[in-house]
């Protein structure tokens, strides 16, 4: 008998990143899965599959955990800033802003989404290693703080501030040279990174900024990577950043804001054991406080930029099982109605997830091993290489946990497969937050040149 023991684990309400499932996950008297008080089977009957679902309580608990911990451990001002690349939508922007968090955007699209969702412009920061002129102007016109990533950014901001003839506050991003243990594609703080200024260039940069008429260096930013379970790199980061503030003072810059980026990992599978939000914030805060005291510095405003640890555990994806293919002695493929277009993480980073059958979440039945494949024309479109599931058949539903971050936001239309709908669940009610695309929607931007129409 196989049991999905992760569904029996005690739920940590205060730090959702330590759970595999949303905090409202329950198993009804009928033995079936429900989230946010909603029966998953009923939601699929009404909204079809595949389906992204976000649990409001899990989302709010994560936001509050960051706010609360910063207030508890950091004696200065603080602001958690949601990294919207994890899951950007008008709804997410609205929820984030209702919780009093700021938002990090990396394109005009993410900026517009944040503004449309009601995030106040003074709480938005604008990142990116290759911002377009249009994007920079858009940010400046909307009083959104730009995080300068390179000289190209700096030169354009200098020109804009001169043309407006007024001061412009900026932050700079640098690479602190910290290595952490995560997938190399999502490691960003080491010397060999496309993001930010090298730490060895900072003195030149400070002089350059001092020589501008209107640029005011207000803050420092660094981000060392994502899905990190160790606390040590962030402890080191706090200290390194404070040392940079001290260095900047020698060039006449009074840095008031310190943004340590995001990176706290979440529990995707049972062997994952990330620190809690409280522990992470405590580590970062203590390290900044200690370094400030050592250098006799006023406490800067402390900012952090969590993405995954805010939204990932709140999200699940529901798929319907279609075809089975048994290769005797090798494996049994079970194919679902989505895959790499709604979740590109397994094929990109070999990421692992946990899943269960909606009708038998605790997996109480005989032991079956399956390979869960997506429906795309690509052999690597496999969501689970090997997973134990209860007896299942075509038409049954599978719930994949931990898909709130970097799934919808990294989705594609490969094979012209429309994106799923997304729902928000709360207290037994489900509301649409993203409409399901249709194949016809995907034709919207196709253009057949006139001469081809004539030919046919
Ligand atoms: N701040 C900056 C500047 C970032 O580049 C990122 C993530 C974050 C904050 C948020 O990091 P988080 O708290 O989510 O770890 N697509 C990859 C993750 C890429 C992360 C990119 N930057 C994945 O699916 O694992």
Coordinates of C-alpha atoms and ligand atoms in Angstrom, one line a residue:
X1 CA 0.0 0.0 0.0
X2 CA 1.4 3.4 -1.0
X3 CA 0.4 6.6 0.8
X4 CA 1.0 10.1 -0.2
X5 CA 2.4 11.0 3.2
X6 CA 2.9 14.7 2.1
X7 CA -0.9 15.1 2.3
X8 CA -0.8 14.0 5.9
X9 CA 2.0 16.3 7.0
X10 CA 1.2 19.0 9.5
X11 CA 0.7 22.2 7.6
X12 CA 2.8 25.2 8.5
X13 CA 0.3 28.1 8.2
X14 CA 2.9 30.8 8.8
X15 CA 5.4 29.8 6.2
X16 CA 3.6 28.2 3.3
X17 CA 7.0 27.6 1.5
X18 CA 7.6 24.8 4.0
X19 CA 4.5 22.8 2.8
X20 CA 4.0 21.0 -0.5
X21 CA 0.3 21.8 -0.6
X22 CA -1.7 25.0 -0.3
X23 CA -2.7 25.6 3.4
X24 CA -6.4 25.0 2.7
X25 CA -5.9 21.6 1.2
X26 CA -8.3 19.0 2.5
X27 CA -9.8 15.7 1.7
X28 CA -13.6 15.6 1.8
X29 CA -15.8 13.0 3.3
X30 CA -15.9 11.4 -0.2
X31 CA -12.1 11.0 0.0
X32 CA -11.6 13.5 -2.8
X33 CA -9.3 16.6 -3.0
X34 CA -10.5 20.1 -2.2
X35 CA -8.6 23.4 -2.0
X36 CA -9.9 26.7 -0.7
X37 CA -13.1 24.9 0.3
X38 CA -13.8 24.0 -3.4
X39 CA -14.1 20.5 -4.8
X40 CA -11.5 20.2 -7.5
X41 CA -13.7 17.8 -9.5
X42 CA -16.5 20.4 -9.5
X43 CA -14.2 23.1 -10.6
X44 CA -13.0 21.0 -13.6
X45 CA -16.6 20.2 -14.5
X46 CA -17.3 23.9 -14.7
X47 CA -14.0 25.3 -16.0
X48 CA -12.5 22.4 -17.9
X49 CA -8.8 21.3 -17.7
X50 CA -5.9 21.9 -17.6
X51 CA -6.6 24.4 -14.9
X52 CA -4.3 26.7 -12.8
X53 CA -5.7 27.3 -9.3
X54 CA -4.4 29.8 -6.7
X55 CA -5.4 29.6 -3.1
X56 CA -5.9 33.1 -1.6
X57 CA -5.2 32.2 2.0
X58 CA -1.8 30.7 1.2
X59 CA -0.9 33.8 -0.8
X60 CA -1.9 36.2 1.9
X61 CA -0.2 34.1 4.6
X62 CA 3.1 34.2 2.6
X63 CA 2.9 38.0 2.1
X64 CA 2.1 38.5 5.8
X65 CA 4.9 36.3 6.9
X66 CA 7.4 38.5 5.1
X67 CA 5.9 41.7 6.5
X68 CA 5.7 40.4 10.0
X69 CA 9.2 39.0 10.1
X70 CA 10.7 42.2 8.8
X71 CA 8.8 44.2 11.5
X72 CA 10.0 41.7 14.1
X73 CA 13.7 41.5 13.2
X74 CA 14.6 44.7 11.5
X75 CA 14.7 47.9 13.5
X76 CA 14.7 50.2 10.5
X77 CA 12.1 50.7 7.8
X78 CA 11.4 47.8 5.5
X79 CA 9.4 46.7 2.5
X80 CA 9.0 43.2 1.0
X81 CA 8.7 43.6 -2.8
X82 CA 7.0 40.8 -4.8
X83 CA 9.1 39.6 -7.8
X84 CA 6.2 39.6 -10.3
X85 CA 8.1 37.5 -12.8
X86 CA 7.0 34.5 -10.7
X87 CA 3.4 35.1 -11.6
X88 CA 2.4 38.4 -13.1
X89 CA -1.3 39.3 -13.5
X90 CA -3.7 42.1 -12.7
X91 CA -5.0 39.9 -9.9
X92 CA -1.6 39.2 -8.4
X93 CA -0.7 42.9 -8.5
X94 CA -3.9 43.7 -6.8
X95 CA -3.5 41.2 -4.0
X96 CA 0.1 42.2 -3.5
X97 CA -0.8 45.8 -3.2
X98 CA -3.7 45.0 -0.8
X99 CA -1.1 43.3 1.5
X100 CA 1.0 46.5 1.4
X101 CA 3.9 44.9 -0.5
X102 CA 5.9 46.5 -3.3
X103 CA 6.4 44.9 -6.7
X104 CA 9.4 44.2 -9.0
X105 CA 8.9 44.4 -12.7
X106 CA 11.3 43.7 -15.6
X107 CA 9.4 44.9 -18.7
X108 CA 6.8 47.4 -19.8
X109 CA 4.3 44.5 -19.7
X110 CA 5.0 43.7 -16.1
X111 CA 5.0 47.5 -15.2
X112 CA 1.6 48.0 -16.9
X113 CA 0.2 44.9 -15.2
X114 CA 1.3 46.2 -11.8
X115 CA -0.1 49.7 -12.3
X116 CA -3.4 48.2 -13.7
X117 CA -3.6 46.0 -10.6
X118 CA -3.3 49.1 -8.4
X119 CA 0.3 48.9 -7.1
X120 CA 1.4 52.4 -6.1
X121 CA 4.2 53.6 -8.4
X122 CA 6.4 54.5 -5.5
X123 CA 6.3 50.8 -4.4
X124 CA 7.4 49.5 -7.9
X125 CA 11.0 48.9 -8.9
X126 CA 12.1 48.4 -12.5
X127 CA 14.8 45.8 -13.3
X128 CA 16.4 44.4 -16.4
X129 CA 19.7 43.9 -18.1
X130 CA 18.6 45.3 -21.4
X131 CA 15.8 47.8 -20.9
X132 CA 14.5 49.5 -24.0
X133 CA 14.5 53.3 -24.3
X134 CA 10.7 53.1 -24.3
X135 CA 10.7 51.1 -21.1
X136 CA 13.0 53.4 -19.3
X137 CA 11.0 56.4 -20.4
X138 CA 7.8 54.7 -19.3
X139 CA 9.2 54.0 -15.9
X140 CA 10.6 57.5 -15.4
X141 CA 7.4 59.2 -16.6
X142 CA 5.5 57.1 -14.1
X143 CA 7.8 57.9 -11.2
X144 CA 8.9 54.3 -10.9
X145 CA 12.4 53.7 -9.5
X146 CA 14.8 52.2 -12.1
X147 CA 17.4 49.7 -10.9
X148 CA 20.5 50.5 -13.0
X149 CA 22.0 47.3 -14.3
X150 CA 24.8 48.6 -16.5
X151 CA 26.4 51.7 -18.1
X152 CA 23.8 51.7 -20.9
X153 CA 21.1 52.2 -18.3
X154 CA 23.1 54.9 -16.5
X155 CA 23.9 56.9 -19.6
X156 CA 20.2 57.0 -20.7
X157 CA 19.0 57.9 -17.3
X158 CA 21.5 60.7 -17.1
X159 CA 20.3 62.1 -20.5
X160 CA 16.7 61.9 -19.4
X161 CA 17.3 63.6 -16.0
X162 CA 19.3 66.3 -17.8
X163 CA 16.5 66.8 -20.3
X164 CA 13.9 67.1 -17.6
X165 CA 16.4 69.2 -15.6
X166 CA 15.4 67.5 -12.3
X167 CA 16.9 65.0 -9.9
X168 CA 16.3 61.3 -10.4
X169 CA 16.7 58.7 -7.7
X170 CA 18.3 55.5 -8.8
X171 CA 19.4 52.1 -7.4
X172 CA 22.3 50.1 -8.7
X173 CA 22.5 46.3 -9.1
X174 CA 25.8 44.6 -8.5
X175 CA 27.0 41.0 -8.4
X176 CA 28.4 40.3 -5.0
X177 CA 30.4 37.2 -6.1
X178 CA 28.4 34.8 -4.0
X179 CA 28.0 31.2 -5.1
X180 CA 25.0 29.3 -4.0
X181 CA 23.8 25.7 -4.6
X182 CA 21.0 25.9 -7.1
X183 CA 20.5 25.2 -10.8
X184 CA 23.1 27.1 -12.9
X185 CA 20.4 28.8 -15.0
X186 CA 18.9 30.4 -11.9
X187 CA 22.1 31.4 -10.2
X188 CA 22.7 35.1 -10.7
X189 CA 25.0 36.5 -8.0
X190 CA 28.3 35.0 -9.1
X191 CA 30.9 37.0 -11.0
X192 CA 30.1 35.4 -14.3
X193 CA 26.5 36.8 -14.6
X194 CA 24.8 38.9 -17.2
X195 CA 23.1 40.9 -14.5
X196 CA 24.5 44.0 -12.7
X197 CA 27.8 45.7 -12.2
X198 CA 30.8 43.7 -11.1
X199 CA 31.8 44.6 -7.5
X200 CA 35.2 45.6 -8.7
X201 CA 33.7 48.3 -10.9
X202 CA 31.7 50.0 -8.2
X203 CA 34.3 52.7 -7.3
X204 CA 34.4 53.8 -10.9
X205 CA 30.7 53.7 -11.0
X206 CA 30.4 55.8 -7.8
X207 CA 32.6 58.5 -9.4
X208 CA 30.6 58.3 -12.6
X209 CA 27.4 58.9 -10.7
X210 CA 28.9 61.8 -8.7
X211 CA 29.8 63.4 -12.0
X212 CA 26.2 63.5 -13.2
X213 CA 24.1 66.5 -12.5
X214 CA 20.8 64.9 -11.5
X215 CA 21.3 61.2 -10.7
X216 CA 21.0 60.5 -7.0
X217 CA 22.2 57.1 -5.8
X218 CA 19.5 56.1 -3.4
X219 CA 19.9 52.3 -3.1
X220 CA 21.8 49.1 -3.7
X221 CA 20.4 45.9 -5.1
X222 CA 21.8 42.3 -5.4
X223 CA 20.1 39.0 -6.1
X224 CA 22.1 35.8 -5.7
X225 CA 19.8 33.2 -7.2
X226 CA 16.6 31.3 -6.8
X227 CA 15.3 28.1 -5.0
X228 CA 18.0 28.5 -2.3
X229 CA 17.8 26.4 0.8
X230 CA 21.0 27.6 2.5
X231 CA 20.9 30.7 4.8
X232 CA 24.7 31.4 4.7
X233 CA 24.8 33.1 1.3
X234 CA 22.1 35.6 2.4
X235 CA 24.0 36.2 5.6
X236 CA 27.1 37.0 3.6
X237 CA 25.2 39.1 1.2
X238 CA 23.9 41.4 4.0
X239 CA 27.4 42.1 5.2
X240 CA 28.8 42.6 1.7
X241 CA 26.1 45.1 0.9
X242 CA 26.6 47.1 4.0
X243 CA 30.3 47.3 3.2
X244 CA 29.4 48.7 -0.2
X245 CA 27.3 51.4 1.5
X246 CA 30.4 52.3 3.5
X247 CA 32.5 52.5 0.4
X248 CA 29.9 54.6 -1.4
X249 CA 30.0 57.1 1.4
X250 CA 33.6 57.9 0.5
X251 CA 32.3 59.1 -2.8
X252 CA 29.7 61.2 -1.2
X253 CA 26.7 58.9 -1.8
X254 CA 24.3 58.4 1.1
X255 CA 22.7 55.1 0.4
X256 CA 19.3 54.8 2.1
X257 CA 17.9 51.6 0.6
X258 CA 19.2 48.1 0.5
X259 CA 17.5 45.5 -1.6
X260 CA 18.8 42.0 -1.0
X261 CA 16.8 40.3 -3.8
X262 CA 14.8 37.1 -3.4
X263 CA 15.7 33.5 -3.6
X264 CA 14.2 31.6 -0.7
X265 CA 13.3 28.1 -1.8
X266 CA 10.1 26.2 -1.4
X267 CA 9.2 22.6 -0.8
X268 CA 8.4 20.8 -4.0
X269 CA 9.0 17.3 -2.9
X270 CA 9.2 15.6 0.5
X271 CA 13.0 15.7 0.7
X272 CA 13.1 19.5 0.3
X273 CA 13.5 21.4 3.5
X274 CA 13.7 25.1 2.9
X275 CA 14.1 27.5 5.8
X276 CA 11.0 29.3 6.9
X277 CA 10.2 32.9 5.8
X278 CA 10.8 33.9 9.4
X279 CA 14.2 32.3 9.6
X280 CA 15.3 33.8 6.2
X281 CA 14.2 37.3 7.1
X282 CA 15.8 36.9 10.5
X283 CA 19.2 35.9 8.9
X284 CA 19.1 38.8 6.5
X285 CA 18.0 41.3 9.1
X286 CA 20.5 40.2 11.7
X287 CA 23.4 40.4 9.2
X288 CA 22.5 43.9 8.0
X289 CA 21.9 45.1 11.6
X290 CA 25.2 43.7 12.8
X291 CA 27.2 45.1 9.9
X292 CA 25.5 48.5 10.3
X293 CA 26.3 48.6 14.0
X294 CA 29.9 47.6 13.3
X295 CA 30.3 50.5 10.8
X296 CA 28.3 53.0 12.9
X297 CA 25.7 53.4 10.1
X298 CA 22.0 54.4 10.3
X299 CA 19.9 51.4 9.3
X300 CA 18.9 51.7 5.6
X301 CA 15.4 50.7 4.5
X302 CA 15.6 47.0 4.0
X303 CA 13.9 45.5 1.0
X304 CA 13.7 41.9 -0.2
X305 CA 12.2 40.5 -3.4
X306 CA 10.6 37.2 -2.9
X307 CA 8.8 35.6 -5.9
X308 CA 8.6 31.9 -5.6
X309 CA 8.1 31.8 -1.8
X310 CA 5.1 34.1 -2.1
X311 CA 3.2 32.4 -4.9
X312 CA 4.5 28.9 -5.7
X313 CA 2.9 26.8 -2.9
X314 CA -0.4 28.7 -3.4
X315 CA -0.7 27.3 -6.9
X316 CA -1.7 23.9 -8.2
X317 CA -2.4 22.6 -11.8
X318 CA -5.1 20.1 -12.6
X319 CA -4.7 17.9 -15.7
X320 CA -7.0 15.2 -17.1
X321 CA -5.5 11.8 -18.0
X322 CA -5.9 10.7 -21.6
X323 CA -3.9 8.0 -23.3
X324 CA -1.9 5.2 -21.6
X325 CA 1.0 3.4 -23.3
X326 CA 2.5 0.4 -21.6
X327 CA 5.9 -0.7 -22.8
X328 CA 6.3 -4.0 -21.1
X329 CA 9.3 -4.2 -18.8
X330 CA 10.1 -0.6 -19.4
X331 CA 7.5 1.9 -18.3
X332 CA 3.9 3.0 -18.6
X333 CA 3.3 6.4 -20.1
X334 CA 0.2 8.2 -18.9
X335 CA -0.5 11.3 -21.0
X336 CA -2.2 14.4 -19.7
X337 CA -3.9 17.3 -21.5
X338 CA -1.2 19.9 -20.8
X339 CA 2.6 19.7 -20.3
X340 CA 5.6 21.8 -21.2
X341 CA 3.5 24.7 -22.6
X342 CA 1.9 25.3 -19.2
X343 CA 4.8 24.1 -17.1
X344 CA 8.2 24.4 -18.8
X345 CA 10.2 23.9 -15.6
X346 CA 10.7 20.1 -15.8
X347 CA 12.1 20.2 -19.4
X348 CA 14.1 23.3 -18.6
X349 CA 15.6 22.6 -15.2
X350 CA 14.7 19.0 -14.6
X351 CA 12.5 20.2 -11.8
X352 CA 10.6 17.8 -9.5
X353 CA 7.1 18.2 -8.3
X354 CA 4.6 16.3 -6.1
X355 CA 1.2 15.1 -7.4
X356 CA -1.8 13.1 -6.5
X357 CA -5.0 11.8 -8.0
X358 CA -7.9 14.1 -7.3
X359 CA -10.3 11.2 -6.7
X360 CA -7.8 9.3 -4.5
X361 CA -5.3 11.8 -3.1
X362 CA -4.0 9.6 -0.3
X363 CA -3.2 7.0 -2.9
X364 CA -4.8 4.2 -1.0
X365 CA -4.6 1.3 -3.4
X366 CA -2.2 -0.9 -5.3
X367 CA 1.2 0.5 -6.2
X368 CA 1.5 1.8 -9.8
X369 CA 4.5 3.5 -11.3
X370 CA 3.8 5.9 -14.2
X371 CA 5.7 8.3 -16.3
X372 CA 3.5 11.4 -16.8
X373 CA 3.9 12.8 -20.2
X374 CA 2.6 16.1 -21.6
X375 CA 0.7 16.3 -25.0
X376 CA 3.4 18.2 -26.9
X377 CA 5.3 17.0 -29.9
X378 CA 8.6 16.6 -28.0
X379 CA 9.9 13.4 -26.3
X380 CA 11.2 15.5 -23.4
X381 CA 7.8 16.8 -22.6
X382 CA 7.6 14.7 -19.4
X383 CA 6.2 16.2 -16.2
X384 CA 7.2 13.2 -14.0
X385 CA 9.8 10.6 -15.0
X386 CA 8.4 8.2 -12.4
X387 CA 5.6 8.7 -9.9
X388 CA 3.6 6.3 -7.8
X389 CA -0.1 6.8 -8.2
X390 CA -3.2 4.9 -7.2
X391 CA -5.1 2.9 -9.9
X392 CA -6.2 5.4 -12.5
X393 CA -7.9 5.5 -15.8
X394 CA -8.6 7.8 -18.7
X395 CA -10.6 10.8 -17.6
X396 CA -9.2 10.9 -14.0
X397 CA -7.7 14.1 -12.7
X398 CA -4.2 14.7 -11.5
X399 CA -3.3 17.6 -9.2
X400 CA 0.3 18.9 -9.4
X401 CA 1.4 21.0 -6.4
X402 CA 3.7 23.9 -6.1
X403 CA 3.0 25.3 -9.6
X404 CA 2.1 28.9 -8.6
X405 CA 5.5 30.3 -9.6
X406 CA 7.2 30.3 -13.0
X407 CA 4.6 28.1 -14.6
X408 CA 1.9 30.5 -15.9
X409 CA 4.5 33.3 -16.2
X410 CA 6.8 31.1 -18.3
X411 CA 4.0 29.4 -20.3
X412 CA 4.0 29.3 -24.1
X413 CA 1.7 28.3 -26.9
X414 CA 4.0 25.6 -28.3
X415 CA 2.1 23.4 -30.7
X416 CA -0.6 26.2 -30.7
X417 CA -1.9 24.9 -27.4
X418 CA -4.0 27.6 -25.7
X419 CA -3.1 28.6 -22.1
X420 CA -5.3 27.2 -19.3
X421 CA -7.7 29.3 -17.3
X422 CA -6.7 30.4 -13.9
X423 CA -8.9 30.5 -10.8
X424 CA -8.7 32.0 -7.4
X425 CA -10.3 29.9 -4.6
X426 CA -11.3 31.2 -1.2
X427 CA -13.8 30.0 1.3
X428 CA -15.7 27.6 -1.0
X429 CA -15.9 30.1 -3.9
X430 CA -13.9 30.1 -7.1
X431 CA -13.4 33.1 -9.3
X432 CA -11.8 33.4 -12.7
X433 CA -8.5 35.4 -12.7
X434 CA -7.4 34.4 -16.2
X435 CA -9.6 33.4 -19.0
X436 CA -8.8 30.2 -20.9
X437 CA -7.3 30.9 -24.3
X438 CA -8.9 29.4 -27.4
X439 CA -7.1 28.1 -30.5
X440 CA -8.8 31.0 -32.4
X441 CA -7.2 33.5 -30.0
X442 CA -3.8 32.2 -31.1
X443 CA -4.5 33.3 -34.7
X444 CA -5.0 36.9 -33.6
X445 CA -1.5 38.1 -34.5
X446 CA -1.0 36.0 -37.7
X447 CA -0.9 38.0 -40.8
X448 CA -1.0 36.7 -44.4
X449 CA 0.5 39.3 -46.8
X450 CA -1.8 40.5 -49.5
X451 CA 0.1 39.0 -52.4
X452 CA -0.3 35.5 -50.8
X453 CA -4.0 36.0 -50.4
X454 CA -4.2 36.9 -54.1
X455 CA -2.1 33.8 -55.1
X456 CA -4.4 31.4 -53.4
Ligands
LIG1 N1 14.7 39.6 -7.8 C1 15.4 39.4 -8.9 C2 16.2 40.5 -9.4 C3 15.3 38.2 -9.6 O1 16.0 38.1 -10.8 C4 14.5 37.2 -9.1 C5 14.3 36.0 -9.9 C6 13.8 37.4 -7.9 C7 13.9 38.6 -7.3 C8 12.9 36.4 -7.3 O2 13.5 35.2 -7.0 P1 12.7 34.1 -6.2 O3 12.3 34.6 -4.8 O4 11.5 33.8 -7.0 O5 13.6 33.0 -6.1 N2 12.5 30.6 -13.9 C9 13.3 30.1 -12.8 C10 13.5 31.1 -11.7 C11 14.2 32.3 -12.3 C12 14.4 33.4 -11.2 C13 14.7 34.7 -11.9 N3 14.9 35.7 -11.0 C14 12.5 28.9 -12.2 O6 11.5 28.5 -12.7 O7 13.0 28.2 -11.2

